[in-house]
Short mmCIF file of C-alpha atoms and ligand atoms in Angstrom, two decimals:
data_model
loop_
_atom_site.label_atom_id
_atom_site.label_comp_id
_atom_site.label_asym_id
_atom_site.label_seq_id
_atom_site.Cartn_x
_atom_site.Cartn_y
_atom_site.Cartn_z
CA UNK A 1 61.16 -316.39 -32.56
CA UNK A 2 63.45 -314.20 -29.78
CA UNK A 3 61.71 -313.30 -26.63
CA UNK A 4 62.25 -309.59 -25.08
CA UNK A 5 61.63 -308.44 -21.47
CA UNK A 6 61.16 -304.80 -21.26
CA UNK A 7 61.54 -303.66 -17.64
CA UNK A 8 61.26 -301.92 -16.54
CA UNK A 9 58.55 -300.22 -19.02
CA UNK A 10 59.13 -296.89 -18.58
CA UNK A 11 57.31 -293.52 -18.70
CA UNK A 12 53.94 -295.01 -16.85
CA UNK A 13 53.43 -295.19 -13.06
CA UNK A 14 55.03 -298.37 -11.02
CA UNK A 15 56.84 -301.13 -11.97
CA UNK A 16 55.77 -303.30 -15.26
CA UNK A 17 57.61 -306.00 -17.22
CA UNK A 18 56.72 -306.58 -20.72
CA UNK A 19 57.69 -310.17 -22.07
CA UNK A 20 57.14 -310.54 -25.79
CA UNK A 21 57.98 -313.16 -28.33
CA UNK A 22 59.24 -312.11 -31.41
CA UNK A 23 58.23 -313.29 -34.88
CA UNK A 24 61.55 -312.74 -36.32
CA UNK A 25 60.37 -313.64 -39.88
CA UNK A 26 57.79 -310.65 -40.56
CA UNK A 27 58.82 -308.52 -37.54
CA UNK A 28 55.67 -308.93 -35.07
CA UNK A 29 54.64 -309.69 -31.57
CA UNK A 30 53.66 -313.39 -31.69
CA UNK A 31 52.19 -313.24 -27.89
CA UNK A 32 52.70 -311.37 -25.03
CA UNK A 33 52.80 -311.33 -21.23
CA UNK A 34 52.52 -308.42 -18.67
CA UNK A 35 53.63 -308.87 -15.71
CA UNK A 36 53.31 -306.50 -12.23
CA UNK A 37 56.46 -306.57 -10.24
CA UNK A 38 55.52 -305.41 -7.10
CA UNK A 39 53.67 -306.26 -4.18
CA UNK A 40 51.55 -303.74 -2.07
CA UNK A 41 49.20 -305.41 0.51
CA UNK A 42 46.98 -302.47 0.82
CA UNK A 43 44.02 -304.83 1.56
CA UNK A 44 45.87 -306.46 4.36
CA UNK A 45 46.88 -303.48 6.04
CA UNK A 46 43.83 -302.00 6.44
CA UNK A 47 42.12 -304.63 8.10
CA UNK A 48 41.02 -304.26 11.56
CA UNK A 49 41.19 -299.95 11.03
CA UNK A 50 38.66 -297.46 11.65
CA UNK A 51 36.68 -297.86 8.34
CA UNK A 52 36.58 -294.13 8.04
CA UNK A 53 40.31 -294.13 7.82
CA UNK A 54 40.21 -295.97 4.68
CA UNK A 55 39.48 -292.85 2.61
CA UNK A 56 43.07 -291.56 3.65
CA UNK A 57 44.95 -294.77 3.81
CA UNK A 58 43.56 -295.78 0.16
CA UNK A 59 44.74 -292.58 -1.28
CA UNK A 60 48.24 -293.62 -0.48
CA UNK A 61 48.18 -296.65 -3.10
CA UNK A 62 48.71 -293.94 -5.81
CA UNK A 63 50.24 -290.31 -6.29
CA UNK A 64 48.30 -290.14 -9.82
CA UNK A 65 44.99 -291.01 -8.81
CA UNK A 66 44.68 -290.65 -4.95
CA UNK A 67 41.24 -288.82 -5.27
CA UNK A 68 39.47 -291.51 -7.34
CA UNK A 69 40.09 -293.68 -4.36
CA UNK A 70 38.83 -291.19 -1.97
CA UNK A 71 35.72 -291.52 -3.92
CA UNK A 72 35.46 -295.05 -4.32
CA UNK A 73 36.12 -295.28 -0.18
CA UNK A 74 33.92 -293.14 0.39
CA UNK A 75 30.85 -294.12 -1.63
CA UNK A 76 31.69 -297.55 0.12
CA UNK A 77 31.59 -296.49 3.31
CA UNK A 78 28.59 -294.29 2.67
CA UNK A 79 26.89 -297.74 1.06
CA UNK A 80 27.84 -299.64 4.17
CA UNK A 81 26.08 -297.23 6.21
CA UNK A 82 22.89 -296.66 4.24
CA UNK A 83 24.35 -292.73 3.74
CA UNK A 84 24.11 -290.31 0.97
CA UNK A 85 25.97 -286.82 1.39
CA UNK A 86 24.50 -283.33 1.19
CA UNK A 87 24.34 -282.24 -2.53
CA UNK A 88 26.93 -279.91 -1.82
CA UNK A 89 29.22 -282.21 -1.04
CA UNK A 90 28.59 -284.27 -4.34
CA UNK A 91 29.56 -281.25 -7.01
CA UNK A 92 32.56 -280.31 -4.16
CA UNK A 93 33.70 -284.11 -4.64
CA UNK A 94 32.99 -284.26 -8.93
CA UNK A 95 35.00 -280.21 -8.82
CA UNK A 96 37.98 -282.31 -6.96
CA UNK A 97 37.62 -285.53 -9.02
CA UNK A 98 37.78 -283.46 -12.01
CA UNK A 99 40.84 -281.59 -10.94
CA UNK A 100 42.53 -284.93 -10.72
CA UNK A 101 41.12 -285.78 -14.42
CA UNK A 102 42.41 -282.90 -15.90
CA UNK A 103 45.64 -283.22 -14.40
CA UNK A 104 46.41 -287.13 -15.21
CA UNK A 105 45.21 -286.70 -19.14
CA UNK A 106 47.70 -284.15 -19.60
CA UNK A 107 50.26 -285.08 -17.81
CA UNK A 108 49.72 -288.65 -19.65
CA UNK A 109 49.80 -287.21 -23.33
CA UNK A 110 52.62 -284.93 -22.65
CA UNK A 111 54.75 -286.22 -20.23
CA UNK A 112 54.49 -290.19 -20.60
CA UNK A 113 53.16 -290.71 -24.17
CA UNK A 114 54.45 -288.60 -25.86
CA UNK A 115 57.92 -288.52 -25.75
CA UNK A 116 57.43 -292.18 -27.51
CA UNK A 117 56.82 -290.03 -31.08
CA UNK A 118 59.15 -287.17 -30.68
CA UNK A 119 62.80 -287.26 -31.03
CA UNK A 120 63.30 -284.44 -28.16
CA UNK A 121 66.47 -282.43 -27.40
CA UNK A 122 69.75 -284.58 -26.85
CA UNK A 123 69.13 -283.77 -22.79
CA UNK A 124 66.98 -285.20 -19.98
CA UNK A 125 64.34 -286.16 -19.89
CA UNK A 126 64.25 -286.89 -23.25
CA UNK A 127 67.75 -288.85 -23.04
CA UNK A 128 68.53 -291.79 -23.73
CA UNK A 129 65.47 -292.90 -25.79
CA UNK A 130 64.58 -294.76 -28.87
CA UNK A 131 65.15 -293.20 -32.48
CA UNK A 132 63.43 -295.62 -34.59
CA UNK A 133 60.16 -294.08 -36.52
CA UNK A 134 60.49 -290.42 -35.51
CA UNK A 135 58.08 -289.07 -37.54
CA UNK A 136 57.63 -285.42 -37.14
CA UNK A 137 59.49 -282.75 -38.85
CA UNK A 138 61.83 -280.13 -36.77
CA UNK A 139 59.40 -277.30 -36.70
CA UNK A 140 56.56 -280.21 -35.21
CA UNK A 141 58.71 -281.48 -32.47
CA UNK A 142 59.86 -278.24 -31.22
CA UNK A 143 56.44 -277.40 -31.17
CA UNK A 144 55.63 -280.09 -29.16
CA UNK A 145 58.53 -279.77 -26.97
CA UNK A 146 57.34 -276.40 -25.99
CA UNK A 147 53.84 -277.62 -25.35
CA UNK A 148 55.12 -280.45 -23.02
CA UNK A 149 56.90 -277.82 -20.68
CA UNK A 150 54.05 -276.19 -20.78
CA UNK A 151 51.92 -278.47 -19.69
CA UNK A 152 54.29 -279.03 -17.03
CA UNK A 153 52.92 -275.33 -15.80
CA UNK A 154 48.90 -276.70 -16.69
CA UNK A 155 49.47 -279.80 -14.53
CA UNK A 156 50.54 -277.66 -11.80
CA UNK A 157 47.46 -275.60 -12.17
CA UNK A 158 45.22 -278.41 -12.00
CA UNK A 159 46.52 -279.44 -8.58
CA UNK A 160 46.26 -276.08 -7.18
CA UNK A 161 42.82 -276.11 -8.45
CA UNK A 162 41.62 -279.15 -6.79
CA UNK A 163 43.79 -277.83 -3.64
CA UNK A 164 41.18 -274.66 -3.79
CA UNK A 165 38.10 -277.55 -2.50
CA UNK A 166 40.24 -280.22 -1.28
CA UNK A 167 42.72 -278.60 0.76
CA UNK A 168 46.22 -280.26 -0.59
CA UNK A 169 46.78 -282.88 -3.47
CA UNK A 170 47.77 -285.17 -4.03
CA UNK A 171 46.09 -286.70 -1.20
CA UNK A 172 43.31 -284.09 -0.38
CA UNK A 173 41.73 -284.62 3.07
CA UNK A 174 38.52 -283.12 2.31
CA UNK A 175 36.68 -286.04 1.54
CA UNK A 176 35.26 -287.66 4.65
CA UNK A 177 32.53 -289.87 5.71
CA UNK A 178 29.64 -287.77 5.80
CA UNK A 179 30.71 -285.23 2.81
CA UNK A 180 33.68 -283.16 2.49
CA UNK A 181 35.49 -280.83 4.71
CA UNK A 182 35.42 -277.16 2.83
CA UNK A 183 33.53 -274.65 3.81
CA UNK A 184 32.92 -272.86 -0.08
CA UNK A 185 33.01 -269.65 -0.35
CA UNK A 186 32.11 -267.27 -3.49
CA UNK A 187 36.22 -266.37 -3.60
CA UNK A 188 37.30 -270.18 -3.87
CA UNK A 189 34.70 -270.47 -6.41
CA UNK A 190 36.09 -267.60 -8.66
CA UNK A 191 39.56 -268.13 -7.77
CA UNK A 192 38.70 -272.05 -9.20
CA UNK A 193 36.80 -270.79 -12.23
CA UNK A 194 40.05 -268.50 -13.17
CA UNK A 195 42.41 -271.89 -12.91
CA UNK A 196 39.73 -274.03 -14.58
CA UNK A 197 39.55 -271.11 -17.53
CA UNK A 198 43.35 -271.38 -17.76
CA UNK A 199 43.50 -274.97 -18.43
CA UNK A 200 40.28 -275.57 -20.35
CA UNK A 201 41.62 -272.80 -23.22
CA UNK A 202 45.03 -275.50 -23.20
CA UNK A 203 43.00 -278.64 -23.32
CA UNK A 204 41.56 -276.77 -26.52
CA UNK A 205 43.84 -274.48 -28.04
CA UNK A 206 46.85 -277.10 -27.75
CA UNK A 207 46.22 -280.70 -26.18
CA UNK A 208 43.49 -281.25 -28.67
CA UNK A 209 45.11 -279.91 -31.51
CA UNK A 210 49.02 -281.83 -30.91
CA UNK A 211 46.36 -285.09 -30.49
CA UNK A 212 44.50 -284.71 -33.56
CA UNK A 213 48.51 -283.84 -35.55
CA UNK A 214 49.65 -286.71 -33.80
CA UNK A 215 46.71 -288.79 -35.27
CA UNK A 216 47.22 -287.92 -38.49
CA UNK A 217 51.12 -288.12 -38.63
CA UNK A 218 51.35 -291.64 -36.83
CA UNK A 219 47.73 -292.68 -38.66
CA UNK A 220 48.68 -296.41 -38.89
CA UNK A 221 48.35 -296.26 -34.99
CA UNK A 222 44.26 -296.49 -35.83
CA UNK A 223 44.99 -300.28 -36.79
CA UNK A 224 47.49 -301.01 -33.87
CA UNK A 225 46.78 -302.06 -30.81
CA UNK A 226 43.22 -303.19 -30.87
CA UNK A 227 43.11 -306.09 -28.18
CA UNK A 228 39.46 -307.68 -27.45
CA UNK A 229 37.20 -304.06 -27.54
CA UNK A 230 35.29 -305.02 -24.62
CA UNK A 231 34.87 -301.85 -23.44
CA UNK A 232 33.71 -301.46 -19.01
CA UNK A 233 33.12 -298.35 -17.51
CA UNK A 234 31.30 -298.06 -14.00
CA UNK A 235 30.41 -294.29 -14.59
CA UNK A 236 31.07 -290.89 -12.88
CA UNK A 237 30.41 -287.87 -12.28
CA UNK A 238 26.83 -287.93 -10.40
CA UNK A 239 25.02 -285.14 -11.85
CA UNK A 240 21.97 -285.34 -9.58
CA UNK A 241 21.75 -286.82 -5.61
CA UNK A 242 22.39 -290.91 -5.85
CA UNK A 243 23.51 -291.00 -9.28
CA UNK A 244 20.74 -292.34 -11.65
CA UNK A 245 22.31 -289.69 -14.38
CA UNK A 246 26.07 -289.53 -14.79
CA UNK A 247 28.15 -286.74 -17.14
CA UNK A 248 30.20 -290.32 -18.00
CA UNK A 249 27.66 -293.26 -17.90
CA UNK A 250 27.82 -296.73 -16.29
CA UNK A 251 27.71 -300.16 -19.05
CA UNK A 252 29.85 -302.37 -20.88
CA UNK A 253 29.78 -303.03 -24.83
CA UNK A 254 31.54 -306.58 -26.45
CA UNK A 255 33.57 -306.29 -29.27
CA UNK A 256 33.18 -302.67 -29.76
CA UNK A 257 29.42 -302.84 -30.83
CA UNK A 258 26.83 -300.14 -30.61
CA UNK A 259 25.05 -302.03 -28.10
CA UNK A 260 25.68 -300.88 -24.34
CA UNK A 261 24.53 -303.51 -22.03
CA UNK A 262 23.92 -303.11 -18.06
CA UNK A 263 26.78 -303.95 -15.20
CA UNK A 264 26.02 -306.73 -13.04
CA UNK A 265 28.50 -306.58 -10.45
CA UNK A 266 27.86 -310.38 -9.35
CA UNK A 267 29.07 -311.36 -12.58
CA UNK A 268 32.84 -310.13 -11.86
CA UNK A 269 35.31 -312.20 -10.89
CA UNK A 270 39.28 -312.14 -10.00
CA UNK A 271 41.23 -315.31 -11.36
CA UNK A 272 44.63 -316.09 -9.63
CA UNK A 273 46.10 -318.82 -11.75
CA UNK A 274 48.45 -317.24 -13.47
CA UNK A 275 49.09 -314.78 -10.42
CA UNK A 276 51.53 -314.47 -7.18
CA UNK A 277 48.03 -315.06 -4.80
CA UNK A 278 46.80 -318.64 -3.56
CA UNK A 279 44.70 -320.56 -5.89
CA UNK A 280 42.17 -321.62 -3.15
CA UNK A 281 41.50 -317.41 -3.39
CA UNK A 282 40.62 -317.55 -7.50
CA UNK A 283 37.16 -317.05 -9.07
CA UNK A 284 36.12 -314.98 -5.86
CA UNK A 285 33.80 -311.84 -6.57
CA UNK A 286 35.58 -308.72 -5.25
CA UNK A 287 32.51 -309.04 -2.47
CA UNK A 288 34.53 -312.11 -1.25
CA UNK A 289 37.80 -311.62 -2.35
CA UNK A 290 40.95 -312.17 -0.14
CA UNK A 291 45.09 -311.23 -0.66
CA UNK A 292 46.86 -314.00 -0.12
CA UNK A 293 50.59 -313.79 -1.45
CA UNK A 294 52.31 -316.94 -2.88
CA UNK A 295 55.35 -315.51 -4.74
CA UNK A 296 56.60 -318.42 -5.27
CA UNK A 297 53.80 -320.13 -7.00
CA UNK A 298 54.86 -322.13 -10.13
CA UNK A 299 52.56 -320.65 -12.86
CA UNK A 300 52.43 -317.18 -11.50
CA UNK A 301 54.30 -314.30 -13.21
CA UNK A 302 52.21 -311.17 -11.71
CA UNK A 303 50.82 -309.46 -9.04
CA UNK A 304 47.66 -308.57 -10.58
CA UNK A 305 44.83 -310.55 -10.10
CA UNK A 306 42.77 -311.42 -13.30
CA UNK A 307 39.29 -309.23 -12.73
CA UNK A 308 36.80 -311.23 -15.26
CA UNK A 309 33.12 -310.13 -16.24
CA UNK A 310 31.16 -313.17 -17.20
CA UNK A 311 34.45 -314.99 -18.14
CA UNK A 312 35.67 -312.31 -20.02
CA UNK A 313 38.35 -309.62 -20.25
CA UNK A 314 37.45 -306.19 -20.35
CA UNK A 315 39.21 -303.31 -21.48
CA UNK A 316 38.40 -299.99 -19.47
CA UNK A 317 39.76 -296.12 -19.54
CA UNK A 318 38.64 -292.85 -21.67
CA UNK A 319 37.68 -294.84 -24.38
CA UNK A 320 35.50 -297.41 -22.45
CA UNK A 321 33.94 -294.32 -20.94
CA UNK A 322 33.83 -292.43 -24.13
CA UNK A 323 31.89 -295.24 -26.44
CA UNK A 324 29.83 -296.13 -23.44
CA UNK A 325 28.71 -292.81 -23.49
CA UNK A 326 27.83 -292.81 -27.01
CA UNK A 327 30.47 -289.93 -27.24
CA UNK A 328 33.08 -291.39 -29.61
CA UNK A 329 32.86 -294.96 -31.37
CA UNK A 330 35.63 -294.72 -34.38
CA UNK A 331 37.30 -297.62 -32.83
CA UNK A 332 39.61 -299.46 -30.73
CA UNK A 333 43.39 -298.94 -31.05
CA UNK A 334 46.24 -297.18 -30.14
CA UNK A 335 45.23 -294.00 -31.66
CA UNK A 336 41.56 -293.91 -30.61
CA UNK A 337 42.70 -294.25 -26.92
CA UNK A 338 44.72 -290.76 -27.41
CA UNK A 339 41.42 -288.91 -29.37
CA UNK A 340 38.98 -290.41 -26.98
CA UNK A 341 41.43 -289.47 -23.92
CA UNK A 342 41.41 -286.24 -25.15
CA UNK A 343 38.22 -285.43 -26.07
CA UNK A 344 37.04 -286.94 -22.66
CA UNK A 345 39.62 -283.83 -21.08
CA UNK A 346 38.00 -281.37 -22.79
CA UNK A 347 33.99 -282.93 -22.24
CA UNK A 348 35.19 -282.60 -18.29
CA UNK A 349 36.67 -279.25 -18.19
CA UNK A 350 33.69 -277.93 -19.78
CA UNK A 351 31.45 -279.50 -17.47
CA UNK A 352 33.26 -278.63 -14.03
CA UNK A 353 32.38 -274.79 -15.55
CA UNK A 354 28.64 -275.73 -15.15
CA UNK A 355 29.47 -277.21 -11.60
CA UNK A 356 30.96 -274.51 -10.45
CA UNK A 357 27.39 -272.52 -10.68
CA UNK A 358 25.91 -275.19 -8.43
CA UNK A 359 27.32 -275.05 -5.22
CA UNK A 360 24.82 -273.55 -2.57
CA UNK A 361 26.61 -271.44 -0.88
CA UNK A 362 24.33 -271.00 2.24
CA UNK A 363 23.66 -275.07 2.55
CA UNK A 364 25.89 -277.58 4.33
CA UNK A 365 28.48 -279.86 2.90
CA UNK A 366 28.70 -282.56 5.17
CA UNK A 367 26.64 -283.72 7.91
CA UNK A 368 27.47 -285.88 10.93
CA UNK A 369 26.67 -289.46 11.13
CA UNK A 370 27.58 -292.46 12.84
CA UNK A 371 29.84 -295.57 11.75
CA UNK A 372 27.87 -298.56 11.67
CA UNK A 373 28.76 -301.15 13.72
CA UNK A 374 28.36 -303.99 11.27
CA UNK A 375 27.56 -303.52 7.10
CA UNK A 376 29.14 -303.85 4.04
CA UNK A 377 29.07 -301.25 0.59
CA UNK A 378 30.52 -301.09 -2.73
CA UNK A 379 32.10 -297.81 -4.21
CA UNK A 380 32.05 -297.43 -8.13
CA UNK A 381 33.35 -294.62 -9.91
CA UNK A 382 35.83 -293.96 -12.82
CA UNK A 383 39.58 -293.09 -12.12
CA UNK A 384 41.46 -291.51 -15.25
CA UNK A 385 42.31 -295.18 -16.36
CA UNK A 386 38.98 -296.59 -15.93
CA UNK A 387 36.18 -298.53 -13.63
CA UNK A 388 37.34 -298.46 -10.06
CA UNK A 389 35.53 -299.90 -7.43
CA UNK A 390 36.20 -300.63 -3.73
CA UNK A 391 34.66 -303.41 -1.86
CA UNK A 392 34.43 -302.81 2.16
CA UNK A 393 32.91 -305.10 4.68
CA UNK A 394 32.36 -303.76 8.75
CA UNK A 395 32.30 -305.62 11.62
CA UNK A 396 32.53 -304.15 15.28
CA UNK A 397 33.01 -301.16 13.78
CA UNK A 398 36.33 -302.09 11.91
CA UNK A 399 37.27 -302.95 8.86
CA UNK A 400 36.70 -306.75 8.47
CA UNK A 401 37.63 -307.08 4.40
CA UNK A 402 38.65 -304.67 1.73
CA UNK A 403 39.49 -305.35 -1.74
CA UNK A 404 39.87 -303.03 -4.55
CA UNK A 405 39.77 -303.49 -8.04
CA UNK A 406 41.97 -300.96 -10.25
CA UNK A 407 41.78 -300.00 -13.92
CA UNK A 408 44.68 -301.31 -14.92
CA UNK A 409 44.29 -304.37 -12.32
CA UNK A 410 41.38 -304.87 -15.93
CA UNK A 411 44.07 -303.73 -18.70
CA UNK A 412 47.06 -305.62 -17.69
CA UNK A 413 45.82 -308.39 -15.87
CA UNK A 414 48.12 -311.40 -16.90
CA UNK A 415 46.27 -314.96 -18.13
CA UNK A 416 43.06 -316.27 -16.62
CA UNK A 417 42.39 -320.32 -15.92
CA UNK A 418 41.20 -321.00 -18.98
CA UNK A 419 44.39 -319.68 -20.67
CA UNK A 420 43.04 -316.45 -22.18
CA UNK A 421 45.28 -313.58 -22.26
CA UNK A 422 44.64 -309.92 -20.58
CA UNK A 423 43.11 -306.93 -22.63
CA UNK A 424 46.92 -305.71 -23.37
CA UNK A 425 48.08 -308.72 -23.53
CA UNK A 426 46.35 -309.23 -26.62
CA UNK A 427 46.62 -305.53 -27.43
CA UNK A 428 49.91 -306.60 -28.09
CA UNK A 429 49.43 -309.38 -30.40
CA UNK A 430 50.10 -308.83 -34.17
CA UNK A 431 51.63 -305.44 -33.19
CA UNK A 432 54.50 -304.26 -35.56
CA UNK A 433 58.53 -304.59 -33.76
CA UNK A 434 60.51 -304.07 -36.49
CA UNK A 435 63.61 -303.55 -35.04
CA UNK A 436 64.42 -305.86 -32.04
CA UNK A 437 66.75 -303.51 -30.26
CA UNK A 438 64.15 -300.36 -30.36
CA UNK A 439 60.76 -302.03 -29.71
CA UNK A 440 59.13 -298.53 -29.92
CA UNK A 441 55.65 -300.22 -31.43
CA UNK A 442 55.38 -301.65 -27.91
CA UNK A 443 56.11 -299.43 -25.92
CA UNK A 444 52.93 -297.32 -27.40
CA UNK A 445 50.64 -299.80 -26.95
CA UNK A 446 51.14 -300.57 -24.01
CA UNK A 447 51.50 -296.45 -23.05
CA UNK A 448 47.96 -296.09 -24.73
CA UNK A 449 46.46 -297.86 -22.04
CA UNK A 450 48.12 -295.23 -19.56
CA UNK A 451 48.99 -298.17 -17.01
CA UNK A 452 49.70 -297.73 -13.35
CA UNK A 453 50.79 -300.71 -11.64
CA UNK A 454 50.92 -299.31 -8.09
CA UNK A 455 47.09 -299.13 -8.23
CA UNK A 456 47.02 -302.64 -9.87
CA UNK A 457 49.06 -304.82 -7.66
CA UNK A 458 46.84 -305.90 -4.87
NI1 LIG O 1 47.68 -295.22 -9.89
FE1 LIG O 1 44.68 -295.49 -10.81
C1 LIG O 1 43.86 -294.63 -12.09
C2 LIG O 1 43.28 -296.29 -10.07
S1 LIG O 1 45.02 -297.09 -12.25
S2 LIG O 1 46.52 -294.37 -11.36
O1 LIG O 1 43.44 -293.97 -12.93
O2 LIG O 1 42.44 -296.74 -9.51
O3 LIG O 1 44.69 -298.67 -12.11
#
């Protein structure tokens, strides 16, 4: 056995540190641990605030997904006050949402992913890498170069997109308590449509295609990877007022079955053992969960909490999403992440088209109400890595507890008490390394999960 720490693990958002031990006989990871290296203490800091500041403050956690937390804040908030939105402001809020989709997929594939199967030019940014298992031929990665500047171009589009309704990103300021802030008009609505036409004929014409050549070329990557295939998505995308039907569907399958079972939100969990918070704080539901740092705690080697359902780890993302859906069930790996991923781009882009249509242009998008003074709400939605949901309790109309629980707070997490490892954790396990030095295999697994640890660190 050797043991190798990659960090930092580079080409995904924030700081991760992959420890794996080497089965130097037949060149596999033997087990694995994933560690986050950073502490945030968002949850902390926005105690005793306004809670309607919370949709701003929460957007600051992440520069990839800042409007998935806008939504999650402010479906809490709106829970906590016994609130739905105009219906206007729900397709305004799924037209920004999806912006932010369409722009984190691509820039994923391309721009982190990718460059971990192409041997790009001998420049930055695709110096210094690993050469081991470079699989495409000259005329394929120069291909494939040119598509990941361009997509450099498409991700640009998608932010000026969602800018059109939400007024900057990242960080748009358009959602508030009470709706959102834009006052549409039939010119932002075609000038959207034109971007939105733009980028859904790339998610087509080339981000589908360079997935399905990558599939085929690097077709081992079907059987790599797998971890549990527990599969959790909380659903997004509202596509009528308060949810009951969802363009991405709320439920959980085990084991990658067929069956699609209900969320129970009681039966989730966050176990601290094996992280940098107190114990007395682990086996708390979100509802009642609390930040308490202990970096120097003996068995602790992240800063992501363990998020549990019923005991058990649960992968989420695209492919959660996807299979939940009943949209794509080949399987759980490496590979199927990427298809899923992108098929889940294209299923979105298409959809925001329809949206578009919807907006009542003579109606209201927000309406005025009043903070409660006490209350408490849960936000659920679906960030581009999977099930997010924020957890907000009011008292004298301040913030008395927050917590939020990430996507890849689920896919990373590090061991729970009774010893069982995190979805990529054992994602890891069995995976090919056959050269010590270049540990390319891992580095795609773990990339397939598209992990940000800036959202996961509590
Ligand atoms: Ni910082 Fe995020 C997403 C959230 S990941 S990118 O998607 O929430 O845990």
């Amino acid at each position: 056995m050797s043991r190798i720490v990659l960090d930092p693990v580079t080409r995904l958002e924030g700081h991760l540190q992959v420890t794996v031990e080497r089965n130097d006989q037949n060149g596999t990871v033997a087990s694995a641990q994933s560690s986050g290296m950073m502490f945030r203490g968002f949850e902390i800091l926005l105690q005793g605030k306004d809670p309607r500041d919370a949709v701003h403050i929460t957007q600051r956690i992440c520069g990839v997904c800042p409007v998935n937390h806008a939504m999650a804040s402010v479906l809490a908030m709106e829970a906590a006050a016994g609130f739905q939105a105009p219906d206007n402001a729900r397709i305004i809020r799924n037209l920004i949402l999806g912006a932010d989709f369409l722009h984190s997929h691509i820039l994923h594939f391309y721009h982190l992913a990718l460059p971990s199967y192409i041997q790009g030019p001998a420049m930055p940014p695709w110096t210094p890498t690993y050469t081991a298992d470079m699989r495409f031929n000259a005329t394929q990665t120069q291909a494939l170069v040119n598509h990941y500047v361009q997509a450099l171009a498409v991700r640009r589009q998608a932010h000026e997109m969602g800018a059109i309704l939400g007024g900057k990103l990242p960080h748009t300021n358009a959602y508030e308590f009470g709706g959102v802030t834009v006052v549409p008009d039939a010119s932002l609505i075609s000038r959207f449509a034109a971007y939105l036409n733009q980028i859904i004929a790339f998610v087509d014409g080339t981000y589908l295609p360079d997935v399905t050549l990558l599939a085929q070329v690097y077709g081992d990557y079907f059987n790599i990877g797998r971890g549990y295939g527990n599969l959790l998505a909380f659903g997004v995308f509202d596509l009528n007022a308060g949810g009951s039907s969802k363009l991405l569907a709320r439920g959980r399958v085990a084991n990658a079955s067929g069956s699609v079972q209900s969320v129970d939100l009681n039966s989730i969990v966050e176990q601290t053992d094996y992280s940098w918070y107190t114990d007395s704080t682990s086996g708390l539901n979100p509802s009642q969960g609390q930040t308490i740092p202990s970096p120097d705690k003996a068995n602790g080697y992240s800063w992501l909490k363990a998020p549990r359902y019923s005991g058990v780890p649960y992968e989420t993302g695209a492919l959660a999403r996807m299979w939940v859906n009943g949209d794509y069930r080949r399987g759980v790996s490496v590979m199927d992440r990427h298809v899923a991923r992108a098929q889940e781009t294209s299923k979105i882009a298409h959809a925001m088209s329809s949206w578009l249509g919807q907006i009542n242009l003579s109606a209201s998008s927000y309406t005025q109400t009043a903070v409660p003074t006490s209350g408490s709400g849960v936000g659920l939605t679906e960030a581009p890595r999977g099930a997010l949901g924020h957890w907000l309790r009011i008292s004298n109309r301040a913030i008395a507890t927050y917590q939020i629980l990430t996507p890849t707070c689920w896919n990373c997490s590090p061991k729970d008490g009774a010893g069982v490892a995190g979805p990529l954790e054992k994602a890891l396990e069995g995976a090919p390394m056959s050269d010590a030095a270049q540990p390319v295999e891992v580095l795609r697994v773990v990339q397939s999960f598209d992990p940000c640890l800036s959202c996961a660190v509590h």
